[in-house]
Tab-separated table of C-alpha atoms in Angstrom:
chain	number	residue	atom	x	y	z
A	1	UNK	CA	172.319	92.514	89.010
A	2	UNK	CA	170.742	89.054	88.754
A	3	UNK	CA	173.175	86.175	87.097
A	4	UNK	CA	172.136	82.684	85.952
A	5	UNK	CA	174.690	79.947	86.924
A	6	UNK	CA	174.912	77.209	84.447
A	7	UNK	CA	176.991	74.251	86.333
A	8	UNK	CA	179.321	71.486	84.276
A	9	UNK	CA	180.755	68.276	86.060
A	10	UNK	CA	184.145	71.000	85.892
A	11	UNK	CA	183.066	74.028	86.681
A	12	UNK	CA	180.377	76.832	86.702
A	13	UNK	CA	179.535	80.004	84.270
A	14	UNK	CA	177.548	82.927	85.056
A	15	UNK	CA	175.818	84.854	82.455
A	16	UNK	CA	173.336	87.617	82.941
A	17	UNK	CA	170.325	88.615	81.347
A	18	UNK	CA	171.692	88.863	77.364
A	19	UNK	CA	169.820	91.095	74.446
A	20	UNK	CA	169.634	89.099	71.328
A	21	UNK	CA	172.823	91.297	70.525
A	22	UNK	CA	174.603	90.169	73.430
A	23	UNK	CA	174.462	86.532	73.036
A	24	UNK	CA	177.591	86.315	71.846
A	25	UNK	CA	178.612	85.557	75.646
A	26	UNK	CA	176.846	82.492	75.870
A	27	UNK	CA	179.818	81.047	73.029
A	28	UNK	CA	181.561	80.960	76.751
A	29	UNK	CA	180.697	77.231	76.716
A	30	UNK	CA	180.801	74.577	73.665
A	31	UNK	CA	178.644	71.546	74.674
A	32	UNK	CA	181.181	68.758	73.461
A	33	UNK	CA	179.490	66.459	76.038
A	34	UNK	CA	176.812	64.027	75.645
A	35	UNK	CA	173.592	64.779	74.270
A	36	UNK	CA	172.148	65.092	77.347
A	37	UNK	CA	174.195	67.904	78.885
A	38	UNK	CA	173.769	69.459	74.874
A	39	UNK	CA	169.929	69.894	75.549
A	40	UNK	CA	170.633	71.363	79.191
A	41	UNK	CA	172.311	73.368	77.752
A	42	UNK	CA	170.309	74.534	74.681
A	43	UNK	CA	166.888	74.638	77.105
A	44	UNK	CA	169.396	77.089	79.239
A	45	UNK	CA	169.757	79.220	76.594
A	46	UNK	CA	166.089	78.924	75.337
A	47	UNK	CA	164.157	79.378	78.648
A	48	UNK	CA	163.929	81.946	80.843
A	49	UNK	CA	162.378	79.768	83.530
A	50	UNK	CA	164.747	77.382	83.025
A	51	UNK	CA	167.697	79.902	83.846
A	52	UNK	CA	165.461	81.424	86.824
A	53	UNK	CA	165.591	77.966	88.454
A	54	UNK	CA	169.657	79.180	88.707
A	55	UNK	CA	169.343	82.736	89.786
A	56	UNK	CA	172.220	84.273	91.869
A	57	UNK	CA	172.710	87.700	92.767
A	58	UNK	CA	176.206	89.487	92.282
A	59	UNK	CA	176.894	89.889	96.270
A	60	UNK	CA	176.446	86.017	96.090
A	61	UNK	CA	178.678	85.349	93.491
A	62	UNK	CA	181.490	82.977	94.662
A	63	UNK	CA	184.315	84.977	93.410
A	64	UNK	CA	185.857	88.996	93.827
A	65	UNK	CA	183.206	90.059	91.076
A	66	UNK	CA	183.528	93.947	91.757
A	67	UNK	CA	187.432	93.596	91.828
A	68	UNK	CA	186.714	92.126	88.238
A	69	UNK	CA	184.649	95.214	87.325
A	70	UNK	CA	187.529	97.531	88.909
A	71	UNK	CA	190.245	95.601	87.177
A	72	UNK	CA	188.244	96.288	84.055
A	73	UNK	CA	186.785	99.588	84.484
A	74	UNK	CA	184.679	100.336	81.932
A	75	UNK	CA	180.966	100.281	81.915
A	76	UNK	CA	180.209	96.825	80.690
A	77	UNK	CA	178.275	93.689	81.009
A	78	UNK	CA	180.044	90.247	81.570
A	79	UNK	CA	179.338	86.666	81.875
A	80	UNK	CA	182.137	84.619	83.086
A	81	UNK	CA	183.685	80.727	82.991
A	82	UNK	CA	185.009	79.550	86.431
A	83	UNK	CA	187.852	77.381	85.061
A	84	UNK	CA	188.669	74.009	85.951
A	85	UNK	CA	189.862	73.906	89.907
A	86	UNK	CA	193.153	73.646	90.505
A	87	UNK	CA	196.121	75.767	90.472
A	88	UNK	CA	196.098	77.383	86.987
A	89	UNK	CA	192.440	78.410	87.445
A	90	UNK	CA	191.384	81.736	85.841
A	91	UNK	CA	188.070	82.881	85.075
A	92	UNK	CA	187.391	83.778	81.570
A	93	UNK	CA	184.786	86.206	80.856
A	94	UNK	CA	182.973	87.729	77.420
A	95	UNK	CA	182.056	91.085	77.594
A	96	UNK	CA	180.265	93.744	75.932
A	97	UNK	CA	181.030	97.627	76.756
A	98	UNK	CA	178.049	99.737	77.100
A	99	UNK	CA	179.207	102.780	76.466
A	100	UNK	CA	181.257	101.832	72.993
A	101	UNK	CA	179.074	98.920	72.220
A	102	UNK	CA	181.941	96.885	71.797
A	103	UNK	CA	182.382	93.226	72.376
A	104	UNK	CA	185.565	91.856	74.053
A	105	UNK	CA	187.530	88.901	75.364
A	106	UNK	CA	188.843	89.364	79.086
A	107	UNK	CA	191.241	86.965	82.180
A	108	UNK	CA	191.335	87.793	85.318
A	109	UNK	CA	193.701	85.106	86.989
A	110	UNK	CA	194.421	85.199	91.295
A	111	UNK	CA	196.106	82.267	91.345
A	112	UNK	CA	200.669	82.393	91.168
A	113	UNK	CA	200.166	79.772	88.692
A	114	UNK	CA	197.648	81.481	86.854
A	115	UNK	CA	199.082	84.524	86.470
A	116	UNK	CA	202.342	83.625	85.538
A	117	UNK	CA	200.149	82.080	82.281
A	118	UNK	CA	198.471	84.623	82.070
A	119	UNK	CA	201.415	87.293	82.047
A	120	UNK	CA	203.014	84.724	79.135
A	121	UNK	CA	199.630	85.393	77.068
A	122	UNK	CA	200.174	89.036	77.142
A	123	UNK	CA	203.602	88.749	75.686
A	124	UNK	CA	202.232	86.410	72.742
A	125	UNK	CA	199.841	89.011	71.872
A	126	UNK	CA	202.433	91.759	71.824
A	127	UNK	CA	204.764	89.387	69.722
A	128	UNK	CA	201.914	88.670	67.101
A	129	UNK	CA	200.100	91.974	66.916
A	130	UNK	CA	200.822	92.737	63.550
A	131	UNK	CA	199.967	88.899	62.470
A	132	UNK	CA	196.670	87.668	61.654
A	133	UNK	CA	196.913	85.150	63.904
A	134	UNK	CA	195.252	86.171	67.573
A	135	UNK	CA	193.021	88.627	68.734
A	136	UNK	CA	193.846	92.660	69.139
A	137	UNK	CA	195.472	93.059	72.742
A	138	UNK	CA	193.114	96.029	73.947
A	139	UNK	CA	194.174	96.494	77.651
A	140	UNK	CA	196.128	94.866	80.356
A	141	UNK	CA	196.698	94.924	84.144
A	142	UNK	CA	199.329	93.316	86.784
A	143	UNK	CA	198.522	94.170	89.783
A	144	UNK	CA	200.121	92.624	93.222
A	145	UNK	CA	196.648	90.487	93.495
A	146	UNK	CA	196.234	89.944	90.112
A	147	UNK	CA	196.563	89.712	86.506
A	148	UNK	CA	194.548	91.343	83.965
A	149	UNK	CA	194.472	90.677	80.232
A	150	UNK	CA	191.095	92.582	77.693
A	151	UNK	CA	191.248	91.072	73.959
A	152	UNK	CA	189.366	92.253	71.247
A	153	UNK	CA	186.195	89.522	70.929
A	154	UNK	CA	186.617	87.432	67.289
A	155	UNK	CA	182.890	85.952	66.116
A	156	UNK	CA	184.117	83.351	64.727
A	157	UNK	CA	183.273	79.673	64.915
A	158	UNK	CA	184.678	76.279	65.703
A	159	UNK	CA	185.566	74.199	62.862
A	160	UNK	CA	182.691	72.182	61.767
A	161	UNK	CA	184.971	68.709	61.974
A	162	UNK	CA	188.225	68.322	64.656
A	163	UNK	CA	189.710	65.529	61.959
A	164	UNK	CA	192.917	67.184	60.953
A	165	UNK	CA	192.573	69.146	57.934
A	166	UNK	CA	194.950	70.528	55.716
A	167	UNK	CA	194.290	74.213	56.465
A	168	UNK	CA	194.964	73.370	59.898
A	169	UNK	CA	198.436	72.252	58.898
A	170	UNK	CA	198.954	75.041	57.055
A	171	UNK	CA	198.499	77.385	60.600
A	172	UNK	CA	200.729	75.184	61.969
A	173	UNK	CA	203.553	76.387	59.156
A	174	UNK	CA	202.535	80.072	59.604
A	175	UNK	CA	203.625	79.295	63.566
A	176	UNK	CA	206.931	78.186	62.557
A	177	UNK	CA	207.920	81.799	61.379
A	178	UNK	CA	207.993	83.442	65.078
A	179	UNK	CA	209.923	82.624	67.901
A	180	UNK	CA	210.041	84.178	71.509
A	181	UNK	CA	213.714	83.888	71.879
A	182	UNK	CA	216.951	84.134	70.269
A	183	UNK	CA	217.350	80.006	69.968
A	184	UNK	CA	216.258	78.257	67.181
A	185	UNK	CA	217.981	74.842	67.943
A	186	UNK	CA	217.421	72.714	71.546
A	187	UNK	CA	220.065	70.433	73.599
A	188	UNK	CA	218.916	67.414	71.233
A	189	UNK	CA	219.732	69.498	67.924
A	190	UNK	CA	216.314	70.123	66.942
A	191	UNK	CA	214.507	73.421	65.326
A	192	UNK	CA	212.581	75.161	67.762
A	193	UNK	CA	209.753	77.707	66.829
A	194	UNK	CA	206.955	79.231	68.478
A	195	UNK	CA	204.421	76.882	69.336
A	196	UNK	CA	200.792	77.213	71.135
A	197	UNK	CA	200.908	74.706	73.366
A	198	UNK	CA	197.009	73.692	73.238
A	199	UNK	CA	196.504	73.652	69.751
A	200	UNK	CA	192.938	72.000	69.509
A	201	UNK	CA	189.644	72.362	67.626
A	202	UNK	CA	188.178	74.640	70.682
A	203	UNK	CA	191.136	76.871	70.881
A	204	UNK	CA	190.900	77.793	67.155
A	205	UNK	CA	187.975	80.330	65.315
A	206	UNK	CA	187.098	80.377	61.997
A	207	UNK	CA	186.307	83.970	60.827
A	208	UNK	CA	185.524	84.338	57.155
A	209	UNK	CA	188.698	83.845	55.568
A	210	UNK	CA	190.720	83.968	58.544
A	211	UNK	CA	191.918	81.534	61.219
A	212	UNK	CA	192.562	82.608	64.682
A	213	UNK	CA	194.120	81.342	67.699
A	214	UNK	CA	192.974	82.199	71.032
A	215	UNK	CA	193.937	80.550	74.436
A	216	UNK	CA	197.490	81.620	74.159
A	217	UNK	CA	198.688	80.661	78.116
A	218	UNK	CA	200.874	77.596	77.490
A	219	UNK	CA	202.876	79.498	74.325
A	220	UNK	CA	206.746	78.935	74.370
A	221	UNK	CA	209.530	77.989	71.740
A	222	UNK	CA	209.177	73.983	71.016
A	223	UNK	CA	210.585	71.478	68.249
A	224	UNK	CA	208.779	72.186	65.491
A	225	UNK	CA	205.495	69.752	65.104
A	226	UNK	CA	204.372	70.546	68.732
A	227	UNK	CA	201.246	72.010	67.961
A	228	UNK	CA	200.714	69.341	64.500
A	229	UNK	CA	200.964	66.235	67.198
A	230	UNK	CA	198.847	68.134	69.722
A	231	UNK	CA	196.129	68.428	67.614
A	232	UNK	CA	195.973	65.592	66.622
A	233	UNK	CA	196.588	63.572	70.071
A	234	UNK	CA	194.609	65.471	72.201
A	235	UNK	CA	191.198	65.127	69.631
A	236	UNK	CA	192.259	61.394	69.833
A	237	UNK	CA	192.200	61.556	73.681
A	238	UNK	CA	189.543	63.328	73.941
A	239	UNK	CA	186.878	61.500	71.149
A	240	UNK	CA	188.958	57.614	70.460
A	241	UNK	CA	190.743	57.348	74.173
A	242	UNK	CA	190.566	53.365	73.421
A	243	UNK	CA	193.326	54.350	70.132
A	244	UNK	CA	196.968	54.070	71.114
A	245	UNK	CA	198.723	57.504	70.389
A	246	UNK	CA	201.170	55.637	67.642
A	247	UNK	CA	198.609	54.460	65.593
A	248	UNK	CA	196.538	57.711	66.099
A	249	UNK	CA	200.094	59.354	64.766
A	250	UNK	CA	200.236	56.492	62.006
A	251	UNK	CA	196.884	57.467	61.121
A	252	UNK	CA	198.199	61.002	59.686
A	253	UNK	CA	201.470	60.150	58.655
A	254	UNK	CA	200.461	61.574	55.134
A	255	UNK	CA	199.803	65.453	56.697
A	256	UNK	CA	202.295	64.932	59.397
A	257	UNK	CA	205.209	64.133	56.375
A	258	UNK	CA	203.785	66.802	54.299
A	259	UNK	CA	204.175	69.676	57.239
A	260	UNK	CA	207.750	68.336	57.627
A	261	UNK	CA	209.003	68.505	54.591
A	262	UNK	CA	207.889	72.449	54.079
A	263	UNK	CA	210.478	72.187	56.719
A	264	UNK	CA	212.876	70.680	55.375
A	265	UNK	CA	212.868	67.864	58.117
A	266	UNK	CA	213.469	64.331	56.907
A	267	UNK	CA	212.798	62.351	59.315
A	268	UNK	CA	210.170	63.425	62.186
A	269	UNK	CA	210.416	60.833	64.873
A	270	UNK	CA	212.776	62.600	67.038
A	271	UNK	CA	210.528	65.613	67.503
A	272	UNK	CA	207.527	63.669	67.937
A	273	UNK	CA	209.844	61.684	70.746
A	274	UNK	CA	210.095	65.251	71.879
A	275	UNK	CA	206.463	66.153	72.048
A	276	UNK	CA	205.593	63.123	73.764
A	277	UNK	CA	208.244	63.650	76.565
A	278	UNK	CA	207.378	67.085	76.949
A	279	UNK	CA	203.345	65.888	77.280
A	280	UNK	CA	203.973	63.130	79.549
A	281	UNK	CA	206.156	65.306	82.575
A	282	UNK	CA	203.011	68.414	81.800
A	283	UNK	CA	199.565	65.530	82.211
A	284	UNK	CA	201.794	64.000	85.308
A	285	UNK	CA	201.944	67.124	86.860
A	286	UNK	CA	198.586	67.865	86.729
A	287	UNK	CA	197.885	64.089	88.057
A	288	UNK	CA	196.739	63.128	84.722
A	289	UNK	CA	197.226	59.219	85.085
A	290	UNK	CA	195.153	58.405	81.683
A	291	UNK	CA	196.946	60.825	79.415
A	292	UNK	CA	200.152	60.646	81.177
A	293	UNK	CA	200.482	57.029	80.368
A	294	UNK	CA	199.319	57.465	76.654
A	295	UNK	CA	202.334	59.684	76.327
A	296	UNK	CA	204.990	58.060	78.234
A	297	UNK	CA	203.619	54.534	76.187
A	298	UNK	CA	204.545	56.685	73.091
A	299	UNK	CA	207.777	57.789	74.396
A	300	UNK	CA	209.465	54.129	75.538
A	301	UNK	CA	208.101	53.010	71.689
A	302	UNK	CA	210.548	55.879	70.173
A	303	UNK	CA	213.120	55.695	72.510
């Protein structure tokens, strides 16, 4: 089989040829970038000859492609997302099953670090099956070399803005209700719920009436308001990097008060002291230096 690699400044993706059915794969990648790398990207789509210029066969591939398939084993067609390098790589891949003609969702992580994230995904999904709030869990694998984790595919879409919204703080409450472990208060004294961990615009799908979370890796009990001030920090980081995280936070205060207060949480400082902590010791480990110092700016202003 013939792929097409389309290459980012992070990483690669590999999609095959797609029926007009299938193209549901190519929502892999969401051109965020400049409007340059947008109209690669769209004349990838668009052309064939554009995408022959790419053309790699799958003994070329630079990964264990029929270990993937094995791992799998279905008959199916998959495109897949490298991941950023580094220790917590994973490849991501959208699939469609030729046999049911079903779409689906699939991670296949190598990596010790990845699959420890990936094994914690797993157990979200079983905790939240019967919630509205992720995908269906359709099939998992660990295996000595590997981990494997099929979700049921959601069509849904991005939301149309990433300013904070109130719907979006209304997920956030929904979170509040589930918890991986028996504790519901930390060390410091505060409430602890279960929180994403990378709650952002591109981790969240809009399906009709619905709103679902996908990406679930870096899920664990937090202080409640993890997910409300990672939302809104990491959009600022991402889109106004030149805003200092206080006045980003400042900014909100109206949404940020209003999520508190359905918890019955006076005064919120102490667990956004806690969120920025928590943010500063995760972007210094991955050697971070820009966001790191946003966060630990933030933290020696509340302390």
């Amino acid at each position: 089989m013939t792929y097409f690699r389309f290459k980012t400044f992070t990483t690669s993706y590999y999609f095959p040829t797609l029926q007009t059915h299938q193209q549901y794969m190519y929502g892999l990648y969401s051109a965020y970038g400049s409007k340059l790398s947008k109209i690669y990207w769209n004349t990838f789509k668009k052309y064939n000859i554009v995408r022959s210029l790419t053309a790699i066969s799958e003994e070329e591939l630079p990964f264990p492609y029929h270990q993937v398939k094995d791992a799998d084993g279905t008959n199916c067609l998959m495109a897949f997302n490298m991941g950023s390098p580094g220790i917590e790589q994973k490849i991501s891949i959208l699939g469609y099953d030729n046999d049911t003609h079903i779409p689906f969702f699939a991670k296949f992580s190598q990596k010790l670090a990845a699959q420890i994230l990936t094994r914690n995904e797993i157990k979200i999904y079983q905790l939240l099956k019967d919630s509205s709030l992720t995908p269906q869990l359709l099939d998992y694998k660990i295996h000595p070399e590997y981990v494997y984790l099929k979700a049921e595919f959601v069509e849904g879409k991005r939301p149309k803005t990433t300013e904070l919204t109130m719907p979006i703080v209304e997920l956030c409450l929904q979170l509040k209700e589930f918890h991986l472990t028996a504790s519901r208060i930390d060390k410091q004294g505060l409430r602890l719920a279960l929180a994403h961990g990378d709650f952002c615009p591109w981790n969240i799908l809009m399906q009709e009436n619905q709103i679902k979370l996908i990406d679930w890796e870096l899920a664990k009990d937090r202080p409640l308001g993890f997910d409300l001030f990672t939302y809104i920090c990491q959009v600022s980081l991402l889109f106004t990097p030149n805003v200092e995280l206080l006045q980003v936070i400042d900014n909100h205060s109206s949404l940020i008060k209003h999520y508190f207060t359905k918890c019955n949480i006076d005064n919120y400082l102490p667990y956004l002291k806690a969120f920025a902590m928590e943010k500063a010791i995760y972007e210094k480990s991955k050697d971070n230096q820009s966001a790191y110092s946003k966060y630990h700016q933030l933290v020696t202003i509340l302390s």
